Structure formats: structure tokens, C-alpha cells
Coordinates of C-alpha atoms and ligand atoms in Angstrom, one line a residue:
X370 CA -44.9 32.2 144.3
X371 CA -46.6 34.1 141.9
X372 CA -50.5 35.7 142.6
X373 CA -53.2 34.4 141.2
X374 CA -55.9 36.2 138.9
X375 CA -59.5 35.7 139.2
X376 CA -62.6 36.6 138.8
X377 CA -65.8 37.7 140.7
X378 CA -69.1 39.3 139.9
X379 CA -68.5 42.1 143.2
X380 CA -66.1 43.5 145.0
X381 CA -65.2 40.3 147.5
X382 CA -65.3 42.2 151.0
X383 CA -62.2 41.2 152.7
X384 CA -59.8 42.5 150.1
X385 CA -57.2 44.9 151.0
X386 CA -57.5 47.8 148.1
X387 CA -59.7 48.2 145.6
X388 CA -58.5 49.4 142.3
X389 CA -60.8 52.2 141.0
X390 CA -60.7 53.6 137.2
X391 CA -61.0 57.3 136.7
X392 CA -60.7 58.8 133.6
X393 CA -59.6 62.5 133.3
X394 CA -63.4 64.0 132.5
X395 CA -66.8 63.2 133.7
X396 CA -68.0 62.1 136.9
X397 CA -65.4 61.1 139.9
X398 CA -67.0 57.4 141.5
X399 CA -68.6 58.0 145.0
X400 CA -66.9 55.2 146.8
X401 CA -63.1 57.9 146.8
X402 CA -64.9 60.6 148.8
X403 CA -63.2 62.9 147.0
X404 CA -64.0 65.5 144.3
X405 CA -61.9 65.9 141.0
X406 CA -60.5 69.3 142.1
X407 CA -59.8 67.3 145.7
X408 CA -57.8 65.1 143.7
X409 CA -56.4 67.3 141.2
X410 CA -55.1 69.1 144.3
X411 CA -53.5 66.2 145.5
X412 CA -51.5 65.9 142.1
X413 CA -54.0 63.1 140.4
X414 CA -55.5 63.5 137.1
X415 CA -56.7 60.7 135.8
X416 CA -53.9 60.2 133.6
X417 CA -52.9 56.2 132.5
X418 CA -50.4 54.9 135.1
X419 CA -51.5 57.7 138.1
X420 CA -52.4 56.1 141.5
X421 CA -54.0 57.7 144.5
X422 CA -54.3 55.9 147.4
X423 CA -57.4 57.2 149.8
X424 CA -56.7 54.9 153.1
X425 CA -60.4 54.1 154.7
X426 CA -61.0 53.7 158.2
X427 CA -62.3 50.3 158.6
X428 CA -62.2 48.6 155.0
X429 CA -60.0 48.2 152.1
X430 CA -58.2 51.0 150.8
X431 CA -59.6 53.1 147.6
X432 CA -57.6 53.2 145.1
X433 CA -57.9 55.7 142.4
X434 CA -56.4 54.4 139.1
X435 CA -56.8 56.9 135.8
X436 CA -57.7 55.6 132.5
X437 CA -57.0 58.7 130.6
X438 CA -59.3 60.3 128.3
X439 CA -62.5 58.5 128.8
X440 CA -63.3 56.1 126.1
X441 CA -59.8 56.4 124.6
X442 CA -57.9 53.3 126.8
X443 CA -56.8 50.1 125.0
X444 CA -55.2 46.7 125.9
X445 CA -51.7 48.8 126.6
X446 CA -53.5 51.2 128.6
X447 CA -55.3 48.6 130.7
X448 CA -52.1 46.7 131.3
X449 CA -49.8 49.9 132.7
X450 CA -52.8 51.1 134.8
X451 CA -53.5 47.4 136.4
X452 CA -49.4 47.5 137.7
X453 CA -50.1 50.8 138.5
X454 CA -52.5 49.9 140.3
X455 CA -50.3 46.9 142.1
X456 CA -47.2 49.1 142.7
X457 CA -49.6 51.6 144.9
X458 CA -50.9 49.0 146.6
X459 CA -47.7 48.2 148.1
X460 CA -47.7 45.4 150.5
X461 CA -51.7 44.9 150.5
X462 CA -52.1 41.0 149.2
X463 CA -55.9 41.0 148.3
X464 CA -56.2 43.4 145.6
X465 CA -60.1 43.9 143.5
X466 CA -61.0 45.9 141.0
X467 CA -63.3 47.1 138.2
X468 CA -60.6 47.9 135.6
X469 CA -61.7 45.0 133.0
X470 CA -65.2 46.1 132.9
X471 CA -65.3 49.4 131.6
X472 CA -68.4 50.1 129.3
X473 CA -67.6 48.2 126.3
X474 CA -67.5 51.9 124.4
X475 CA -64.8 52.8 126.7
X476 CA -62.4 50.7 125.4
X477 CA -60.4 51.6 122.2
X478 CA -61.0 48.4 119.8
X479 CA -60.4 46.0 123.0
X480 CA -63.0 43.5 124.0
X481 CA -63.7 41.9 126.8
X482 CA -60.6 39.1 126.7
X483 CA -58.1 41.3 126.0
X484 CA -59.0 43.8 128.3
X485 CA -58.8 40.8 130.9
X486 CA -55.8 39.6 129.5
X487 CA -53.6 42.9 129.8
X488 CA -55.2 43.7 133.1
X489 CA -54.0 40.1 134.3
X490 CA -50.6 40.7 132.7
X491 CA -50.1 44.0 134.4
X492 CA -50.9 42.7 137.9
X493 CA -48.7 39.8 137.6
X494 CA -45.8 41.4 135.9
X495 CA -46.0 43.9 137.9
X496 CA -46.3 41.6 141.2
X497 CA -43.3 39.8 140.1
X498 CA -40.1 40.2 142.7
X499 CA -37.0 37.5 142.1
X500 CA -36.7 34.9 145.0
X501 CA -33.0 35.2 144.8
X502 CA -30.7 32.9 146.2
X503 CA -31.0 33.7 149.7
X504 CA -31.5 32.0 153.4
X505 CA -34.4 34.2 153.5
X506 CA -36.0 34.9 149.7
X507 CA -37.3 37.8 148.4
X508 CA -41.4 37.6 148.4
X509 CA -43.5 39.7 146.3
X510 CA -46.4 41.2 148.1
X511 CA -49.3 40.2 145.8
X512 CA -51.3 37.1 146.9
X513 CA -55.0 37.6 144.9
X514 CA -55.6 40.2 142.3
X515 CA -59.6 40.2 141.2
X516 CA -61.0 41.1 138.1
X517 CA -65.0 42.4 138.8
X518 CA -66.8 42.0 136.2
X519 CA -69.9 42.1 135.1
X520 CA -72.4 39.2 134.1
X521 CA -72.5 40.1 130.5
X522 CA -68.7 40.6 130.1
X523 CA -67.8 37.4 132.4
X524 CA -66.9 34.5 129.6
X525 CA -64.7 36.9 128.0
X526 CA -62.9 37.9 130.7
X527 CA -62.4 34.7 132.1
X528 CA -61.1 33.5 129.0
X529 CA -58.9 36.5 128.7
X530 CA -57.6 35.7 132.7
X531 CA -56.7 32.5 131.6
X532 CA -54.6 33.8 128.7
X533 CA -53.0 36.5 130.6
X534 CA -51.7 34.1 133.3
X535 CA -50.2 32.2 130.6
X536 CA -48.3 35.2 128.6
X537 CA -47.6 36.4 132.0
X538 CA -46.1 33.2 133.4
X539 CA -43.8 32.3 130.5
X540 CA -42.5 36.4 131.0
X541 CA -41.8 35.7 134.5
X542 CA -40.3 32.3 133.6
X543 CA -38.1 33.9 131.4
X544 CA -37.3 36.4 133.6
X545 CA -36.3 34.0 136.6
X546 CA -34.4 32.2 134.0
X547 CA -32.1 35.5 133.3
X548 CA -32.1 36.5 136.8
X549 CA -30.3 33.4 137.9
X550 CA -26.5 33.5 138.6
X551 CA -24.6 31.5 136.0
X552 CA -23.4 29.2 138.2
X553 CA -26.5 28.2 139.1
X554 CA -27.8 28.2 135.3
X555 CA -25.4 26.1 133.1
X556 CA -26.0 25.3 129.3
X557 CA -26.5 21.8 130.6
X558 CA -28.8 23.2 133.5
X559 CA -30.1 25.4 131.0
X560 CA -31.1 22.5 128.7
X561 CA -32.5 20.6 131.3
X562 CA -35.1 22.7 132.0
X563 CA -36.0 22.8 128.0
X564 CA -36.7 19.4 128.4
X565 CA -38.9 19.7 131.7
X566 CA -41.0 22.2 130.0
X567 CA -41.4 20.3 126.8
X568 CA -42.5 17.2 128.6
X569 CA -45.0 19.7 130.5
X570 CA -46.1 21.4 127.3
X571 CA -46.4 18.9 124.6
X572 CA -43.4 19.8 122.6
X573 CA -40.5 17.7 121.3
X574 CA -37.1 18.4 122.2
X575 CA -33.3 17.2 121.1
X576 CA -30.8 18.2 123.3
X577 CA -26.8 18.2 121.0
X578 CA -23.5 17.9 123.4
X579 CA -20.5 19.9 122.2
X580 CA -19.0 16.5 120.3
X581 CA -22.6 16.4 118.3
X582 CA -22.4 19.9 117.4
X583 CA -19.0 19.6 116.2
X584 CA -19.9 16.4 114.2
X585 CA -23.2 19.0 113.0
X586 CA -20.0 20.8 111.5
X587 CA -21.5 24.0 114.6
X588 CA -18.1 25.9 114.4
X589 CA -19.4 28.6 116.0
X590 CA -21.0 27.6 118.9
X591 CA -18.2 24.9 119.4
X592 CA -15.5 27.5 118.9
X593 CA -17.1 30.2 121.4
X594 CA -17.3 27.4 124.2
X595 CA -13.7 26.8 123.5
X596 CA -13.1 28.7 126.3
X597 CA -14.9 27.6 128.8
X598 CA -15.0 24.7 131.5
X599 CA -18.7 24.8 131.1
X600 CA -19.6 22.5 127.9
X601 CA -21.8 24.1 125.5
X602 CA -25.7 22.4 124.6
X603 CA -28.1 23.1 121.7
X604 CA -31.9 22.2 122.4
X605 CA -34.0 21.8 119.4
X606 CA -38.1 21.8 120.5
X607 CA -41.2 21.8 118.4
X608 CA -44.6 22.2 118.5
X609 CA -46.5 20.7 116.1
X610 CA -50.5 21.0 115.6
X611 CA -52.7 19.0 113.7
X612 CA -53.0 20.7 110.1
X613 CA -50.5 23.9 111.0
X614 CA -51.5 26.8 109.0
X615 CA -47.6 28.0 108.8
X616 CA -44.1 27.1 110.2
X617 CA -42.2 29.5 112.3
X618 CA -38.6 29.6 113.6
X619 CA -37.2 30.7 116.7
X620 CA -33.9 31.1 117.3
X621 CA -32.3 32.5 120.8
X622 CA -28.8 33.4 122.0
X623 CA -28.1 31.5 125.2
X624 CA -24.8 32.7 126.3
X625 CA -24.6 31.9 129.7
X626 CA -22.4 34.3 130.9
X627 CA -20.6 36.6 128.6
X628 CA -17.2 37.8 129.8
X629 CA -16.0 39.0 126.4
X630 CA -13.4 36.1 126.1
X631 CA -9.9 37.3 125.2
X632 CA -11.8 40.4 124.0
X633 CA -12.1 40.6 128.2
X634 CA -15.0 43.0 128.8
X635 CA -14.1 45.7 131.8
X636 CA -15.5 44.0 135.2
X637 CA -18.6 46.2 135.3
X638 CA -19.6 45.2 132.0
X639 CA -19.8 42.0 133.2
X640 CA -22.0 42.8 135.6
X641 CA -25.3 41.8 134.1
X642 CA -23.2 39.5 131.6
X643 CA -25.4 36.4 133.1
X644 CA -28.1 37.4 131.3
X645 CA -26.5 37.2 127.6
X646 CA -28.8 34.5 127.6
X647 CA -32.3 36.2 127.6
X648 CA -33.3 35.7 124.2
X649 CA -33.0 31.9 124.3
X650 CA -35.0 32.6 128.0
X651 CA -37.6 34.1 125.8
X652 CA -37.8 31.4 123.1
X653 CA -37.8 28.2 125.5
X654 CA -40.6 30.6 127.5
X655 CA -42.8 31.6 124.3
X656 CA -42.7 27.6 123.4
X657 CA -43.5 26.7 126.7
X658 CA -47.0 28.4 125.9
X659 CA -48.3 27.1 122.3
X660 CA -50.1 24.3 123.2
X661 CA -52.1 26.0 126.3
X662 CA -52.9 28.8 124.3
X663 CA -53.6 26.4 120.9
X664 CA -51.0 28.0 118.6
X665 CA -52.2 27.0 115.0
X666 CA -49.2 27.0 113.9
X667 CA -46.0 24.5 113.6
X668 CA -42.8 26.0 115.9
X669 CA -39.3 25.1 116.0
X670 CA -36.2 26.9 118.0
X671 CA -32.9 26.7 118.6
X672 CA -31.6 27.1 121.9
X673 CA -27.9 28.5 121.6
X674 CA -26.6 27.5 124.7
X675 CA -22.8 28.1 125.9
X676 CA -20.3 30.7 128.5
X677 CA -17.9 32.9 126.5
X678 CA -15.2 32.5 128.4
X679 CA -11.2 33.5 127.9
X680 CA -8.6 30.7 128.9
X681 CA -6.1 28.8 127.5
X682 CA -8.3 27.1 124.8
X683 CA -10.3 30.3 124.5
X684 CA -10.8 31.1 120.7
X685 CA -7.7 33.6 119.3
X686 CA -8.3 36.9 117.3
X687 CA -7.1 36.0 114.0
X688 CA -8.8 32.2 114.4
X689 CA -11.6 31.6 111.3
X690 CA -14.5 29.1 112.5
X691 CA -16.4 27.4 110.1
X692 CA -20.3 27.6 110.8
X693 CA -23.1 25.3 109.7
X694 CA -23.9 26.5 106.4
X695 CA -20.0 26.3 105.1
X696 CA -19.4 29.6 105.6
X697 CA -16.4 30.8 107.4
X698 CA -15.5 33.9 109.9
X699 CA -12.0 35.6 111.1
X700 CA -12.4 36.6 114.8
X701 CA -11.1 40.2 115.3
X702 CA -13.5 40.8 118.4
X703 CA -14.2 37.2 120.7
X704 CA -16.7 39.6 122.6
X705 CA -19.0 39.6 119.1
X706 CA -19.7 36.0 120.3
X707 CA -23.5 36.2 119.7
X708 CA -23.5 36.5 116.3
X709 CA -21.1 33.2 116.1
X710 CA -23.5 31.0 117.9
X711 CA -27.1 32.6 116.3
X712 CA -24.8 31.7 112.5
X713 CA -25.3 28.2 113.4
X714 CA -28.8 28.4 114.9
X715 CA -30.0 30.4 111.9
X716 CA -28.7 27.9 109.2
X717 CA -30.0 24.8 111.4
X718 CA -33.5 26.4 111.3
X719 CA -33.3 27.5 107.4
X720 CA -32.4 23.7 107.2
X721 CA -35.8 23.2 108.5
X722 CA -37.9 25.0 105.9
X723 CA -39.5 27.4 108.0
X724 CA -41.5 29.8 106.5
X725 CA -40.0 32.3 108.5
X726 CA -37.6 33.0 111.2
X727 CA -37.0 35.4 114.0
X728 CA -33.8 35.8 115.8
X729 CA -33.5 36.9 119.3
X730 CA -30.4 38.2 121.2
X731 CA -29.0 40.7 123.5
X732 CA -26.6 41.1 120.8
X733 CA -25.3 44.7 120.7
X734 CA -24.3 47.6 123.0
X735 CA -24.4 48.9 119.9
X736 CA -28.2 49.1 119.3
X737 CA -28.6 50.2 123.3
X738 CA -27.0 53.3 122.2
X739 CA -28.9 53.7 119.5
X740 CA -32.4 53.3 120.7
X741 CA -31.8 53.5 124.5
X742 CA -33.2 50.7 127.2
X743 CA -36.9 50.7 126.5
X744 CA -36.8 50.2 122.9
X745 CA -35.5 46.7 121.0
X746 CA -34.0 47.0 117.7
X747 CA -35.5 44.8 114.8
X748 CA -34.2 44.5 111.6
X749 CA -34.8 42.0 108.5
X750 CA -35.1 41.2 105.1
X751 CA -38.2 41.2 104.1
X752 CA -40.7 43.9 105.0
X753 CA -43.9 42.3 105.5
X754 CA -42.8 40.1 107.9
X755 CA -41.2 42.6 110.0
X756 CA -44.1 44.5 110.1
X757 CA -46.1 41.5 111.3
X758 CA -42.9 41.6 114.5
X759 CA -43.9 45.2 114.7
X760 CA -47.4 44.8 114.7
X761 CA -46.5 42.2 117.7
X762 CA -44.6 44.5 119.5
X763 CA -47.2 46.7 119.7
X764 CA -49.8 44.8 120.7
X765 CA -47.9 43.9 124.0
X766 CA -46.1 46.9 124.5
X767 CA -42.7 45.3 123.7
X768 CA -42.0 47.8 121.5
X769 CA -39.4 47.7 118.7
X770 CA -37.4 50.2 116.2
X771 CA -36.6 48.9 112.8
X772 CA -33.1 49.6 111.9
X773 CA -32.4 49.2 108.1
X774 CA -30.3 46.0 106.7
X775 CA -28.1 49.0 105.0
X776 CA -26.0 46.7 102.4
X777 CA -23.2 49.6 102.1
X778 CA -21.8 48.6 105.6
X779 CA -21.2 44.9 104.3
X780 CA -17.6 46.3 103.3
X781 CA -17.4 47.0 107.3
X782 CA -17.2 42.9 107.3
X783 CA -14.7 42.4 104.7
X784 CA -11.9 39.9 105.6
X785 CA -9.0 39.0 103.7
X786 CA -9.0 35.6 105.4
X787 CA -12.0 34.6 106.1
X788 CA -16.1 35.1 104.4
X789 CA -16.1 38.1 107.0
X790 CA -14.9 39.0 110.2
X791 CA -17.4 38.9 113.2
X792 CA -17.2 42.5 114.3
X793 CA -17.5 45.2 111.8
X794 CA -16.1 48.5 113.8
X795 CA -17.4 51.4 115.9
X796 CA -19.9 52.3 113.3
X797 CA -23.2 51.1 112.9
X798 CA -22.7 47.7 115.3
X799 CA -26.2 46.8 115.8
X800 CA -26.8 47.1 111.6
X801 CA -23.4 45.5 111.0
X802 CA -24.3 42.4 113.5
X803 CA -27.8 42.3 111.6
X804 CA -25.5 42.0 108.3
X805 CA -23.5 39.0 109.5
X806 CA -26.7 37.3 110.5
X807 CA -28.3 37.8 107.1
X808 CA -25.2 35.7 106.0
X809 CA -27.3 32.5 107.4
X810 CA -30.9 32.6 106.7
X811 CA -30.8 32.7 102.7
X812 CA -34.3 33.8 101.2
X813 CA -36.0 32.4 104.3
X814 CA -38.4 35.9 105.6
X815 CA -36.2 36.6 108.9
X816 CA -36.3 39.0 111.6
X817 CA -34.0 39.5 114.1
X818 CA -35.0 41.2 117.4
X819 CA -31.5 42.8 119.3
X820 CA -32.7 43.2 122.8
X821 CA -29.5 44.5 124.9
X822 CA -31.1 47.8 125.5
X823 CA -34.4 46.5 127.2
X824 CA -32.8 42.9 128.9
X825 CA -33.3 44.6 132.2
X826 CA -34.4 47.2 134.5
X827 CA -32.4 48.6 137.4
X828 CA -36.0 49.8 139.6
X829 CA -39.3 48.7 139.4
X830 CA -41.2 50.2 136.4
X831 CA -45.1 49.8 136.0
X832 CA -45.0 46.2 134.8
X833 CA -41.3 45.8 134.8
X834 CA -39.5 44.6 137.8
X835 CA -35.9 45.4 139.3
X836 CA -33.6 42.9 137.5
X837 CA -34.4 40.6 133.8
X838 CA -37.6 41.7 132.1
X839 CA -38.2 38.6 130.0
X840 CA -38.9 41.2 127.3
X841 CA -39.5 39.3 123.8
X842 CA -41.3 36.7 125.2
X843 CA -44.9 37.9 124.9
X844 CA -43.7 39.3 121.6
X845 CA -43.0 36.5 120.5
X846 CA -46.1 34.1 121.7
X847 CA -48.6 36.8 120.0
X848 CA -46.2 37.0 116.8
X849 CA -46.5 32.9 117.0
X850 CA -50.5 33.1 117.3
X851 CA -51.0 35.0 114.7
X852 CA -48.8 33.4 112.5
X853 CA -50.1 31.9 109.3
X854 CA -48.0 31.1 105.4
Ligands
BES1421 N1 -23.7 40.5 125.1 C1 -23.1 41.6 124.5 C2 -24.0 42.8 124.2 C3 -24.7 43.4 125.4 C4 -24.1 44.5 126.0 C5 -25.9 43.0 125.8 C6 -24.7 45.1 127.1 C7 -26.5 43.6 126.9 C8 -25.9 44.7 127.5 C9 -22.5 41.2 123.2 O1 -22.0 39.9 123.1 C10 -21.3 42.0 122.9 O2 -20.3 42.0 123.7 N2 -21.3 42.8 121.9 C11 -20.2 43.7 121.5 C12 -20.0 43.6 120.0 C13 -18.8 44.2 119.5 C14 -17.5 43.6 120.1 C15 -18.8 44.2 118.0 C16 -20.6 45.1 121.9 O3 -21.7 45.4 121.8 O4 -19.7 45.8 122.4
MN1422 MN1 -20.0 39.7 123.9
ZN1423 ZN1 -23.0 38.5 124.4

């Protein structure tokens, strides 16, 4: 069960800990019982993401939570000291504090919804543990987190609680999503659940078997799923407003499980293989919220939906599929699979008229090496709208690196058979991937987001929890509201 976020005008008495902000100047709050050299002593500073816990005989626990330099915190800050504040309190379940109600001036450029909305985020990201598929499931600790706040301030905040515990659900959604075993989450099962949450949210969705998609003329997700015992689905949703200001296109890859194919991956590379399907996770999350948080406007995605699996009717190297848009590939590498099932996504969505499109897949090891776990690689065509997927990233702390679409490494993809091979080498993998996915979004604005590095965590992390982080999918929703032609 995930906690719940409120909102009070005091401190409610019975809670367990109280979650106090101290900056790293000026005057320590009373309520610690401790000086700043008492708690510089005892290794606290005030610095963003530092906890202290003071225990209290006979009432909730203090918590001392820094904010950094005072007046200097924003929306990021907030969010990392509120599951601070939520890791330190460990198992307390009743959990109040004061964070969203700094003095207006304290807060760098962040008013008083989104300083509600990142602390409700943090708490709830933060208080996030997967059930698991146990006789006994895992339980997260957190029952109640409170937001005090003051009388002025109130509206704002409550607003911004609202909005947090939506961008925070659809995370956690997409997270529980990746963090199920395959054989628990099928394409079909996978699919099925796209359709739950559109009936919930007010969005239309098309669900395509494997025979459809190969009557679509799909060759790539058809010829992936080859392999597999598992058939493959495509879900198509959309959100449309009344008088959309803009049309944006989501595309995710939903490999279910990713063994490599024939291209067999060693076993502990398969290891975390069942969730190759995070970025369509993040896509069928970020839709799930549009309506709620009154999106202006018009969404489609594709849902790329299949195993890669090796077997007799696995696809061979030296096969060519034929994708969507008529173009054709030789497979030298069945474990470049991604790329295969996004070619048919991306020209489906062109198809569409969008005015733009964003790709997202845990498509390279490639780009992990590059830019290492806590970074996602984003690369496009056309600058201003990657800097609008940048400015996203920021703003939730899903933070990207752009890699350039370096047209010199298209020889990398030359095939004497074929339009291009899928798999362009050692060098450059996570720009020579981006290159073969440019082949499918002619001069639609595209972006495409490579999330392999930042997929999942192996320990709990400030607002990241053990396992799938559902990264992308806030991203994405604040990319989608701020979206306009
Ligand atoms: N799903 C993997 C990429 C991946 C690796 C994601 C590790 C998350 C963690 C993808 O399908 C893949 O296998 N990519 C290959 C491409 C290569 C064969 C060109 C890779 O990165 O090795
Ligand atoms: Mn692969
Ligand atoms: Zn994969």
C-alpha cells in the first residue's frame, strides 16, 4: 500500500517523527535541544539530504533535516531532503513536518505547489518497497506523511499534494510494473493492464495481436517475438483534450524479458533482463496521469510489447526484417532487439502526425558505460526540442546527458544486404542505436531517452528504492504538460 500525503495547519500530536529543516547558517529551531556546534559534533551540517535523528523521551522523534544554504533550496532540494527525511525515520509510520512551508524567500524560484509537490514525491518515492511475490510481502514502513503548513501557503500546497501523489503514483506504478517477474508480466498481461488504466484514466486504447502486426507489415516486432512462446502485443492509447494546444508521441520499449536471443546474453546479464521493459512502464504510467493532472495537450504511445527469446524459430543472424516504414535491417546482433521493435513504434507514431516524438528504452549497455547509472542518455534531431526533454529532466531530477546524433558513425550501419544492420560495433553503441532510430521518425522533432544506466538501483537511495526506479516517467508527464506546437 502506498502512504498517503496530507496536510495540516500543526504538527498533529500523535505522529511518530517530526521532520525539522535546518539550513547550514542562522538560528538552530528550539524544539532539537541541540546547538549547531552539538550537532556539527555529531557529524550534521545542515547540508540537503543530512538527517539527524534526536529520539525524545515521551513524544515523537525530532528530526533534523538540512536545507542547505538558507534561502538557496528549490523543488530538487525539497524533494531529496523529504526522503531523507523518510529513510531516517525508519520504521516510524506517522511522519509531520514543516519542510513545504519555508518562508516563501527561502525557496529558490519554487512556490508554494511545487514545493508541496516535490516534498510529496520525495516521501512517497522514497516510502516505496516492492510487495514481491511472497507468502509474506514486503511492506514499506510509511503509513501518513504530513505536510504543516501554514494558513497563507495552504491552497498551494494542497494543490501541489494532489499533484505529487499523482507523479508519484504513476513512478511507483511503473516501478511495480518493472519489478514484476516476467512470468508474471506477459506482453498480453502487460497489455491488459494498458487497457485497465485507460478505462480508469479517460484514454483510448487499441490493443494489435502478433497476426495484426504482421498484417501492419511490423517486421520488427514480429520477427523479435519469433522466438518466443510468449506472443508479442502492441497497445496504442491516447489522450485527447478539448482544443489540444500540441500533439506529442510516446513511444516505449516493452521487452519483456530480454535474454539476448541467439545473441544469448551470459546468465548474469540476464539477471535484471525483466525489466527491458521499463520504458514502455514509463509511457503507459506518464498516460495514466494526463487527464488527472489536465494535460493540454493531445498524447499518443506505442507500447512495444514482446520477450526476446532464442529457440528454434528465434530470428537468425544474417535474417533482414522489413519494418513499418519499408525499410529493411540485416541482424548481425539478435541482442540489439530494442531498436527492432522502437523502428516500428517510431514510424507508427510518425504516421500519426505528431508534432513531436520521444522514444524511451533501456536500449544500450552502451550508454551505461558512457554516462554511468544515474544519468540517462538523450539524443535527437532537433535541438530545441531536446532542450525542452532537458529542461524536463531537470525539473524532476531525472536527469539526462545529450549525446550527439554524430552522422560519421552511420557507415558503422552499413550492410551489403540489407538498409543497415541493427548493431553498429564496439564503438559508439548508444550514438549508433540513436542513428538506427533516426532511420524512422523522418523530419518529425524526436528525442530519444536510453535509460539502461538509471533502470534500477541495487540499495535504497534518497527517493530511489532497491530494485526498478520507474525513471522517465515523471520526465515524461512534466515534458507532456508543458508541451505546446
Ligand atoms: N536491454 C539491453 C540493454 C541493457 C543492458 C539495458 C543492461 C539495461 C541494462 C539491450 O537490448 C541490449 O542487449 N543491447 C546490446 C546492444 C548491442 C548488441 C549492440 C548491448 O548493449 O550490449
Ligand atoms: Mn538485448
Ligand atoms: Zn533489450
Amino acid at each position: 500500500m502506498t502512504a498517503t500525503v496530507q496536510l495540516a495547519r500543526s504538527v498533529p500530536k500523535t505522529v511518530d517523527a517530526v521532520g525539522v529543516p535546518v539550513a547550514t547558517t542562522g538560528a538552530v529551531p528550539r524544539v532539537l535541544g541541540l546547538s549547531r556546534s552539538a550537532l556539527a559534533a555529531l557529524g550534521f551540517d545542515g547540508k540537503p539530504g543530512q538527517t539527524f535523528v534526536v529520539p525524545m523521551a515521551g513524544g515523537p522523534a525530532q528530526i533534523a533535516v538540512g536545507i542547505g544554504e538558507p534561502g538557496a533550496i528549490d523543488a530538487n532540494g525539497l524533494r531529496t531532503a523529504a526522503a531523507a527525511l523518510v529513510r531516517a525515520a525508519g520504521k516510524r509510520v506517522t511522519i509531520a513536518t514543516t519542510l513545504a512551508d519555508l518562508a516563501p524567500d527561502a525557496m529558490k524560484g519554487t512556490d508554494a505547489v511545487k514545493a508541496a509537490q516535490a516534498v510529496t514525491e520525495g516521501a512517497l518515492l522514497a516510502g516505496y518497497r516492492y510487495a514481491g511475490i511472497k507468502k509474506e510481502p514486503n511492506t514499506s514502513s510509511l503509513a501518513t506523511f504530513t505536510l504543516v503548513v501554514g494558513e497563507k501557503r495552504s491552497a498551494g500546497a494542497r494543490t501541489g499534494i494532489e499533484r505529487g501523489t499523482v507523479t508519484a503514483g504513476a513512478a511507483i506504478l511503473a516501478r511495480d510494473l518493472a519489478n514484476t517477474p516476467p512470468a508474471h508480466l506477459t506482453a498480453v498481461d502487460m497489455a491488459n493492464k494498458a487497457v485497465a488504466i485507460a478505462n480508469e484514466s479517460g484514454l483510448t486504447v487499441e490493443v494489435f495481436n502478433r497476426d495484426q502486426l504482421a498484417a501492419m507489415g511490423c517486421g520488427g516486432i514480429v520477427g523479435v517475438n519469433k522466438g518466443s512462446v510468449e506472443p508479442p502485443r502492441m497497445v496504442r492509447l491516447t489522450y485527447t483534450p478539448r482544443n489540444p494546444v500540441g500533439h506529442l508521441a510516446l513511444v516505449g520499449k516493452g521487452v519483456m524479458f530480454d535474454s539476448g536471443g541467439l545473441s544469448l546474453k551470459p546468465s548474469d546479464s540476464m539477471l535484471t533482463m525483466k525489466m527491458d521493459m521499463s520504458g514502455a512502464a514509463a509511457v503507459l504510467a506518464t498516460m495514466g496521469t494526463l487527464k488527472a493532472l489536465k494535460c493540454k495537450s493531445k498524447v499518443t504511445a506505442y507500447l512495444m510489447c514482446t520477450d526476446n527469446m532464442p529457440s528454434g524459430s528465434a530470428v537468425k543472424m544474417g535474417d533482414v526484417l522489413t519494418f513499418r516504414n519499408g525499410k529493411t535491417s540485416e541482424i548481425n546482433n539478435t541482442d540489439a532487439e530494442g531498436r527492432l521493435i522502437l523502428a516500428d513504434g517510431l514510424s507508427l507514431a510518425v504516421e500519426d502526425g505528431p508534432d513531436a516524438i520521444v522514444d524511451i528504452a533501456t536500449l544500450t549497455g552502451a550508454c551505461m558505460v558512457a554516462l554511468g547509472r544515474k544519468l540517462a542518455g538523450v539524443v535527437g534531431n532537433d535541438q530545441p526540442f531536446v532542450d525542452k526533454v532537458r529542461a524536463a529532466a531537470t525539473a524532476t531530477d531525472e536527469n539526462v546527458w545529450q549525446l550527439p546524433l554524430e552522422k560519421a558513425y552511420r557507415k558503422q550501419l552499413d550492410s551489403h544486404v540489407a538498409d543497415m544492420k541493427n548493431s553498429g560495433g564496439a564503438h559508439a553503441g548508444a550514438i549508433t542505436a540513436a542513428l538506427f532510430l533516426s532511420e524512422f521518425v523522418g523530419d518529425v522533432p524526436w528525442a530519444h531517452l536510453d535509460i539502461a544506466g538509471p533502470m534500477d538501483v541495487d540499495a535504497d537511495d534518497g527517493w530511489l528504492s532497491k530494485g526498478a526506479t520507474g525513471f522517465g516517467t515523471r520526465l515524461l508527464i512534466d515534458l507532456a504538460l508543458g508541451f505546446a506546437k
